[in-house]
XYZ file of C-alpha atoms in Angstrom:
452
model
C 91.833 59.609 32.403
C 94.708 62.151 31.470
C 94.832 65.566 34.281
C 93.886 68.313 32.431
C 96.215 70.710 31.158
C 95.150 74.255 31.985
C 95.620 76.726 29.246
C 97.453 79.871 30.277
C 99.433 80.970 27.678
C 102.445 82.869 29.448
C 101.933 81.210 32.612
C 101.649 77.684 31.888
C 104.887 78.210 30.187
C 106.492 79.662 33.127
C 105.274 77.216 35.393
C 106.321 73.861 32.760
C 109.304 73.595 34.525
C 107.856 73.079 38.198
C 105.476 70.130 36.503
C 106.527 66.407 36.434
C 110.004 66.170 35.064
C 108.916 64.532 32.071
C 105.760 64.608 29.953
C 102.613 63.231 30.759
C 102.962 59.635 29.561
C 100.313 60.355 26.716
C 102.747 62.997 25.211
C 104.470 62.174 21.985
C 107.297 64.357 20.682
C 108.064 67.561 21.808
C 110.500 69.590 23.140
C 111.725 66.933 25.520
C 115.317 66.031 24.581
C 114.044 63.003 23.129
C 112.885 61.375 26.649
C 109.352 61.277 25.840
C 108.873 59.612 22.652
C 110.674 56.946 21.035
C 111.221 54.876 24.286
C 108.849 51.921 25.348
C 107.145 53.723 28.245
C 103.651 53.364 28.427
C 103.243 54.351 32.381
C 104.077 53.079 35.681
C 102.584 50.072 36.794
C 100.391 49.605 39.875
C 102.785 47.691 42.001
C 105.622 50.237 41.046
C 103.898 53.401 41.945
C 103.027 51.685 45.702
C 106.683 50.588 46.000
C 108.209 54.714 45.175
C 105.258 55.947 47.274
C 106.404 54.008 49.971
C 110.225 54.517 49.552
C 108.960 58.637 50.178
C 107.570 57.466 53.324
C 109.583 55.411 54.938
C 112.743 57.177 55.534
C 115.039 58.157 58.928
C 112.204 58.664 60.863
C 111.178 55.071 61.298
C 114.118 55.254 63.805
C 112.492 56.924 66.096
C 109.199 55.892 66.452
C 110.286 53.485 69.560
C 111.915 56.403 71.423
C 108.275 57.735 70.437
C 106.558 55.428 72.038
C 108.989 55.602 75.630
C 106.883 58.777 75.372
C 103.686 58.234 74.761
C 102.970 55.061 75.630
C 102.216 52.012 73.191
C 98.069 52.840 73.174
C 98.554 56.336 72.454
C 101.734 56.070 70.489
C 100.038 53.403 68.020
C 96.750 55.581 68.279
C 98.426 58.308 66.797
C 100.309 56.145 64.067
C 97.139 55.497 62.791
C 95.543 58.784 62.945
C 98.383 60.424 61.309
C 97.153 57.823 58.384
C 94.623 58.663 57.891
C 95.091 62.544 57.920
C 97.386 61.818 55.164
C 95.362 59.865 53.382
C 92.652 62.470 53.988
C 94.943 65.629 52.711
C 96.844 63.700 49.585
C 92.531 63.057 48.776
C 92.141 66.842 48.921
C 95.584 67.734 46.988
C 94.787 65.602 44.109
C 91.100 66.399 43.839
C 91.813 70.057 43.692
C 94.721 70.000 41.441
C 92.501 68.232 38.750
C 90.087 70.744 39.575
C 92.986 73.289 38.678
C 94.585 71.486 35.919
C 97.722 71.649 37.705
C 100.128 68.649 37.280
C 102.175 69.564 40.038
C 102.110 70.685 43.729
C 103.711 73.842 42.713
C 101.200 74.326 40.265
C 98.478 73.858 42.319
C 99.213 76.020 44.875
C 100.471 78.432 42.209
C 96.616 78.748 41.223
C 95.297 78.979 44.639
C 98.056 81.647 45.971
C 99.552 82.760 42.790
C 103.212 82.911 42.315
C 104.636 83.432 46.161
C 102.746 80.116 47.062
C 104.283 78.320 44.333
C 107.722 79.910 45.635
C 106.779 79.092 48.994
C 105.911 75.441 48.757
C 109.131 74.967 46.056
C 111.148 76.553 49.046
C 109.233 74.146 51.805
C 110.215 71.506 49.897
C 113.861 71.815 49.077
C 114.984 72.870 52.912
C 112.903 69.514 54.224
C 113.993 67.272 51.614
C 117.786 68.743 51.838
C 117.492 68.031 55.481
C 116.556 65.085 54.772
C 118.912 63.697 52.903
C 121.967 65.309 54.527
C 120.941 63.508 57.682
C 121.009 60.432 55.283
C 124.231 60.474 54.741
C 125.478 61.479 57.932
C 123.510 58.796 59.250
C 125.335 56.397 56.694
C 128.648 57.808 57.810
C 127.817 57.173 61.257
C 126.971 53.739 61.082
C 129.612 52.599 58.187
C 132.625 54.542 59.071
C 131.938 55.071 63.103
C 131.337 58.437 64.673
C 132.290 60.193 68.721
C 130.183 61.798 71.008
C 131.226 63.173 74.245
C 135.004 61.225 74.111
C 133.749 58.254 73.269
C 134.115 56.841 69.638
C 131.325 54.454 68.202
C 133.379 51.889 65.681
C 131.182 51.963 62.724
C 130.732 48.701 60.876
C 133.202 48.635 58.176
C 135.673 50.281 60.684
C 134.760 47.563 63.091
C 135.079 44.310 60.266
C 138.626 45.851 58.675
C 140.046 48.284 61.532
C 140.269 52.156 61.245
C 142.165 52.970 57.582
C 142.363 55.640 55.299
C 139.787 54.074 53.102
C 137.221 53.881 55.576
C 137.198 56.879 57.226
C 133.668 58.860 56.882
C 135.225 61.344 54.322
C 136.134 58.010 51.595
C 133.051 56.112 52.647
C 131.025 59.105 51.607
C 132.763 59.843 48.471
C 132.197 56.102 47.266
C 128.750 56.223 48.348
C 127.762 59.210 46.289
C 129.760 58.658 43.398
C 128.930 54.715 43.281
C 125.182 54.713 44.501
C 123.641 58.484 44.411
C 125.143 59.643 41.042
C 124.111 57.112 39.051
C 120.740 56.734 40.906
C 120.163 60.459 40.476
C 120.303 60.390 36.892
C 117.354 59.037 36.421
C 114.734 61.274 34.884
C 111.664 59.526 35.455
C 110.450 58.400 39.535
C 108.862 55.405 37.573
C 112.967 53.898 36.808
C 113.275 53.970 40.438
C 110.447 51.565 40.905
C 113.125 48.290 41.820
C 115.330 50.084 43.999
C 112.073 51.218 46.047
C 110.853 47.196 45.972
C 114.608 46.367 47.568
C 113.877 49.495 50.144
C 110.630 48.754 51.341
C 112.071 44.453 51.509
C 115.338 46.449 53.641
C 113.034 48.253 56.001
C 111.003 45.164 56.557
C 114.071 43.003 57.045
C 115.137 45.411 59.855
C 111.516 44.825 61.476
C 111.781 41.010 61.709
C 115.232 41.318 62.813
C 114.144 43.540 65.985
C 110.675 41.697 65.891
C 112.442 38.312 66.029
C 115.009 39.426 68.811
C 112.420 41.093 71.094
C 110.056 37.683 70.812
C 113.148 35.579 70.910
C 114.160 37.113 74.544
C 110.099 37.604 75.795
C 110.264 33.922 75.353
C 113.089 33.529 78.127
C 111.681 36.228 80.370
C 114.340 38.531 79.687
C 112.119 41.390 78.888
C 109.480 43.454 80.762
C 105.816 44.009 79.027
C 106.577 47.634 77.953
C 104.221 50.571 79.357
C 101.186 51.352 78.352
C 100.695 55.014 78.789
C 102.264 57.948 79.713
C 103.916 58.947 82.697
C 102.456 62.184 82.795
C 102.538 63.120 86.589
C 103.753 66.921 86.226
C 103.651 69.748 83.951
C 107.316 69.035 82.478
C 106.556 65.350 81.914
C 102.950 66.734 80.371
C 104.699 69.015 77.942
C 107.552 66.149 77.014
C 104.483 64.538 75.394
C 104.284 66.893 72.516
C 108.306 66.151 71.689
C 106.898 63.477 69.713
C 104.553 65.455 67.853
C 106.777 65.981 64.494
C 107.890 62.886 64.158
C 104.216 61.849 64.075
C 102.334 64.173 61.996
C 105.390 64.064 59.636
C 105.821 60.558 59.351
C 103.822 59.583 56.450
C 105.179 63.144 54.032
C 104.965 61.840 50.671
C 103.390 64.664 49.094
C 105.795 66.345 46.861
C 106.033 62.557 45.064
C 102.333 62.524 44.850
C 101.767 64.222 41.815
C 105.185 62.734 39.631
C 104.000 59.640 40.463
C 100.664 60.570 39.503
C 101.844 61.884 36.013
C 103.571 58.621 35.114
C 100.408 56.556 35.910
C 99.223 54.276 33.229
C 95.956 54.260 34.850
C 95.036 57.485 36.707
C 92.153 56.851 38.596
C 94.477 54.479 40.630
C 95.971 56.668 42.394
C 93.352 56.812 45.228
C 93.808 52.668 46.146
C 98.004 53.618 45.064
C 97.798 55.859 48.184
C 95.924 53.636 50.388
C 97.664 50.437 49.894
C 101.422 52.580 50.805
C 99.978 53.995 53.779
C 99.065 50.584 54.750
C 101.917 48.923 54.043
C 103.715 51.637 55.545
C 101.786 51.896 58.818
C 102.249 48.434 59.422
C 106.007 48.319 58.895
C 105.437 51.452 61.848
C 103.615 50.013 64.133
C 105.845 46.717 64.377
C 108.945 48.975 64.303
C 107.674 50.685 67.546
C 106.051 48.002 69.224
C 108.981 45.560 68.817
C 111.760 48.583 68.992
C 110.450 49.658 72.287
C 109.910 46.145 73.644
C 113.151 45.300 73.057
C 114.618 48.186 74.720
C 111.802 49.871 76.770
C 113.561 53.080 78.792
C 116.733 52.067 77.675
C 115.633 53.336 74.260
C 117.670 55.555 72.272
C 116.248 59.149 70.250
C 117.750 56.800 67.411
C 116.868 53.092 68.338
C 119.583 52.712 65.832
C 122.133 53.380 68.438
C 120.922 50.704 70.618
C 122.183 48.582 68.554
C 125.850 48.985 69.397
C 126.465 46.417 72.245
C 125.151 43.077 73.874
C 122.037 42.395 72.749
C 122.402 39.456 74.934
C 121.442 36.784 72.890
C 123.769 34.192 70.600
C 125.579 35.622 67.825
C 124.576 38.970 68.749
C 127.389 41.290 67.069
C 126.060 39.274 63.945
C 122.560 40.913 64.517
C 123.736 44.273 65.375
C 125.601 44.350 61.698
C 122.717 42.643 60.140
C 120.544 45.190 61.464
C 122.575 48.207 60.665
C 123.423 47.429 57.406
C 120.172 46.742 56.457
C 119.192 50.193 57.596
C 122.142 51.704 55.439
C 121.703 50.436 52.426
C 117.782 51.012 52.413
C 118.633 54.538 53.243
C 121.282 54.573 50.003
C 117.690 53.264 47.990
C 115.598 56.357 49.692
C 117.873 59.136 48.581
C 117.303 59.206 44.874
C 113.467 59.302 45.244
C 113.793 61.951 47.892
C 116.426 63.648 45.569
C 113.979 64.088 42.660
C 111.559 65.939 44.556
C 114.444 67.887 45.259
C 115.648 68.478 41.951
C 112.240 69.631 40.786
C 111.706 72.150 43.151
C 114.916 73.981 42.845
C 114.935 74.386 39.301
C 111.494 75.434 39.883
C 113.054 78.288 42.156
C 116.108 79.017 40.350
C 114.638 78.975 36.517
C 110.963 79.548 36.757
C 110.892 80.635 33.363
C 112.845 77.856 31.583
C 112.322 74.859 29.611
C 111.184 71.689 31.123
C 114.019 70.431 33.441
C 113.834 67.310 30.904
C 114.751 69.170 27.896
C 117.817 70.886 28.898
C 120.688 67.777 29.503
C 123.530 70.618 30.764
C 121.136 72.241 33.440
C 119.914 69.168 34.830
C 123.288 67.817 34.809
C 124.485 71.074 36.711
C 121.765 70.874 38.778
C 121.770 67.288 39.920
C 126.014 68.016 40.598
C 125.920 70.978 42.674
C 123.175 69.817 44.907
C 124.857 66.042 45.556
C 128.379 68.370 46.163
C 126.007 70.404 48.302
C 124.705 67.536 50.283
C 128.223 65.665 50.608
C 129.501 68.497 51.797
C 127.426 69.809 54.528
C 126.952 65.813 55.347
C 131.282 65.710 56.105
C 131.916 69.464 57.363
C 128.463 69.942 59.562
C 128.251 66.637 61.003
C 126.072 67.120 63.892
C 122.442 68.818 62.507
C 119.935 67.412 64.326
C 118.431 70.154 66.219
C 118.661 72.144 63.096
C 116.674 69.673 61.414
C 114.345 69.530 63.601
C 113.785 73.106 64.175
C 113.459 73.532 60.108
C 113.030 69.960 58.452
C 110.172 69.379 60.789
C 108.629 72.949 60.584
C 108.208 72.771 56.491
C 107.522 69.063 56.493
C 104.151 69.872 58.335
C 103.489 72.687 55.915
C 104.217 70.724 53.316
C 102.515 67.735 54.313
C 99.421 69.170 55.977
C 99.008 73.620 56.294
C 99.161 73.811 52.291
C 96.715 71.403 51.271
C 94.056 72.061 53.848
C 94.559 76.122 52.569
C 94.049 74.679 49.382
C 91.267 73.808 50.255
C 89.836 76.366 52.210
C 90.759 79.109 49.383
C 88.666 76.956 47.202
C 89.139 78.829 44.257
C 87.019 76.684 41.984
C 84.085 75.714 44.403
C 84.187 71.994 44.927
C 84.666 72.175 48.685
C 82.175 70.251 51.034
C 81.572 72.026 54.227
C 83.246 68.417 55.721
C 86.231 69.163 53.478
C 86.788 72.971 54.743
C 85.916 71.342 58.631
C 88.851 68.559 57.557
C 91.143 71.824 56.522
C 90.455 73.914 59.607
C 91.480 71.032 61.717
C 94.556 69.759 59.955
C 95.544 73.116 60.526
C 95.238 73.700 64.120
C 96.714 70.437 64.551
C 99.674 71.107 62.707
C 100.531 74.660 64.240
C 99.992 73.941 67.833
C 101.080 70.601 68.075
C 104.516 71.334 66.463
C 104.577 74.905 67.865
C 104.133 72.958 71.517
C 107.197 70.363 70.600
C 108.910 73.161 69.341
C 108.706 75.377 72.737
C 109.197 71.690 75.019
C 112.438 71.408 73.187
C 113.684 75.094 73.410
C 113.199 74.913 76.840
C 113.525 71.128 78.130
């Protein structure tokens, strides 16, 4: 089964360029700079779809899931893992059902038929600040840990700095420069999300090394009695320490955004009706690589853990060989970061051109704009990464405000706007509550951390 392709004359044409970036894998010919026929491509493959669904996923917020669950507790922390599953699960069901029902091969595109032209802006615009966000904090993040990074007078040796001493060539500024012109330039020239399918394999095996490491560490000292069991639940004895609870409501109902990759991956599929057990198995795999990240992250630490558990590894862990672990640990998290940006990028990529030439030919088709394109936003995101090095409240303010829009508002007012009448009165109840969820819960975390 191929998506439909709505007919619409002037606006399908308009609206080509916010599709997939390359034709549907059934296409032969046409005005596609040669990218969609001739090649060997005959669409993505189970395993590889899983693999870039999961690289969306898992990203910097797996960091702070433990400092998540120093919150919450472990029972309500992993309670809420799991139901932030399966709301994703439940809103990527409704995205895709309705954008078949639309014809629309893209998020854009489906919201474009549901809101018309300023909801196709609006998500395009949703879109590019989270995933810029996103990936600047990447690569500050990168900096951070490779090159070393201060805080309040006190300097942090980053791991390079710390194996070779501070030099010229491995100060943030040159670690950056190699990074993007070595790792995200070539990685970003990829057209298709399908070519990224290995380096997502080797992102998802990085983020699970980094789980054994801490999982192996934490068991390692519970074995010797150096660690407490962690806490349960919530020390919620006044109204400040009730509100604190909802500080860990964006990271949570944001965890598991995927859905701007949804429909790209979709698109390449060489078997479309797999996309539904595609979904599943990443959120899976995904959720479990979670919950052992904050059950063993928080163990390990328990209140001594960091916003970034990252962090925490910077000193003693107190066990043999432990500056070995602390390296292995962070460099594992690095260079599966370096393997997250390109798929994130994509997305990216899409939706601007989307924004900036609504009217133009497929992104695919046009080798000078998308080699424009994919330049000024890496210069964009190197530069804001080396001269604004300290964005996290911005991120969280914005990142976090369109992620949840993004992830959860648009497709549950899909829904509701139901513009071809397929909605179940459970699927408009599902959209009404996704909803309320999203807008209080992150207006709540938003006020706690205005005023804590």
């Amino acid at each position: 089964m191929v998506m439909p392709i709505s007919s619409g004359g002037d606006h399908a044409a308009e609206t080509e360029s916010t599709e997939s970036l390359l034709p549907n894998k059934n296409q032969q010919g046409g005005d596609d700079g040669g990218a969609g026929a001739g090649d060997d491509f005959h669409g993505a493959s189970f395993s590889g779809a899983v693999f870039n669904l999961s690289t969306t996923i898992v990203g910097a917020g797996i960091m702070a899931l433990p400092a998540t669950m120093k919150v919450l507790g472990l029972a309500p922390g992993i309670a809420l893992i799991v139901l932030a599953a399966l709301l994703t699960d439940a809103s990527i069901e409704l995205l895709v059902r309705f954008s078949r029902a639309a014809g629309a091969k893209s998020y854009g595109r489906a919201m474009g038929d549901a809101f018309g032209p300023l909801g196709r802006g609006f998500l395009q615009f949703c879109v590019v600040v989270n995933n810029l966000g996103v990936m600047v904090v990447y690569m500050i993040i990168i900096g951070d840990v490779l090159s070393g990074t201060s805080s309040s007078g006190v300097h942090h040796h980053g791991v390079i700095e710390g194996w070779f001493g501070p030099n010229r060539w491995n100060g943030r500024f040159a670690i950056l420069t190699i990074t993007t012109l070595g790792v995200f330039a070539p990685l970003a020239c990829f057209k298709r999300v399908d070519s990224l399918r290995f380096t997502s394999a080797v992102s998802v095996a990085l983020a699970v090394v980094f789980v054994v490491i801490t999982a192996g560490i934490a068991i390692f000292k519970l074995a010797r009695g150096q660690l407490p069991m962690p806490q349960m639940f919530p020390d919620a004895h006044d109204w400040p320490s009730i509100w604190r609870l909802f500080t860990a409501a964006p990271v949570l109902v944001t965890a598991y955004i995927c859905h701007y990759n949804v429909h790209p991956i979709y698109n390449e599929l060489r078997d479309t009706l797999q996309i539904r057990p595609i979904v599943r198995t990443a959120l899976l795999l995904c959720s479990a690589v979670y919950i052992a990240t904050s059950f063993f992250g928080f163990l390990l630490f328990g209140d001594s853990t960091l916003d970034d558990v990252l962090a925490n590894f910077d000193s003693n862990l107190g066990i043999p060989y432990s500056s070995f672990f602390n390296d292995a640990v962070r460099v594992s998290y690095v260079l599966h970061l370096m393997l997250v940006f390109p798929i994130v990028f994509h997305a990216l990529r899409l939706n601007m051109d989307g924004l900036l030439f609504p009217s133009a030919r497929p992104l695919s088709g046009d080798n000078r704009r998308f080699g424009l394109l994919t330049a000024a936003l890496l210069a964009t995101i190197f530069l804001a990464a080396n001269f604004i090095p300290n964005i996290w409240d911005a991120f969280q303010f914005t990142g976090a405000t369109a992620s949840v829009c993004v992830a959860y508002i648009f497709p549950a007012a899909i829904t509701l706007r139901d513009r071809h009448g397929i909605a179940r009165k459970k699927d408009r109840s599902l959209a009404v509550f996704m909803i309320v969820l999203a807008v209080v819960a992150n207006a709540v975390a938003v006020y706690s951390d205005a005023f804590s």
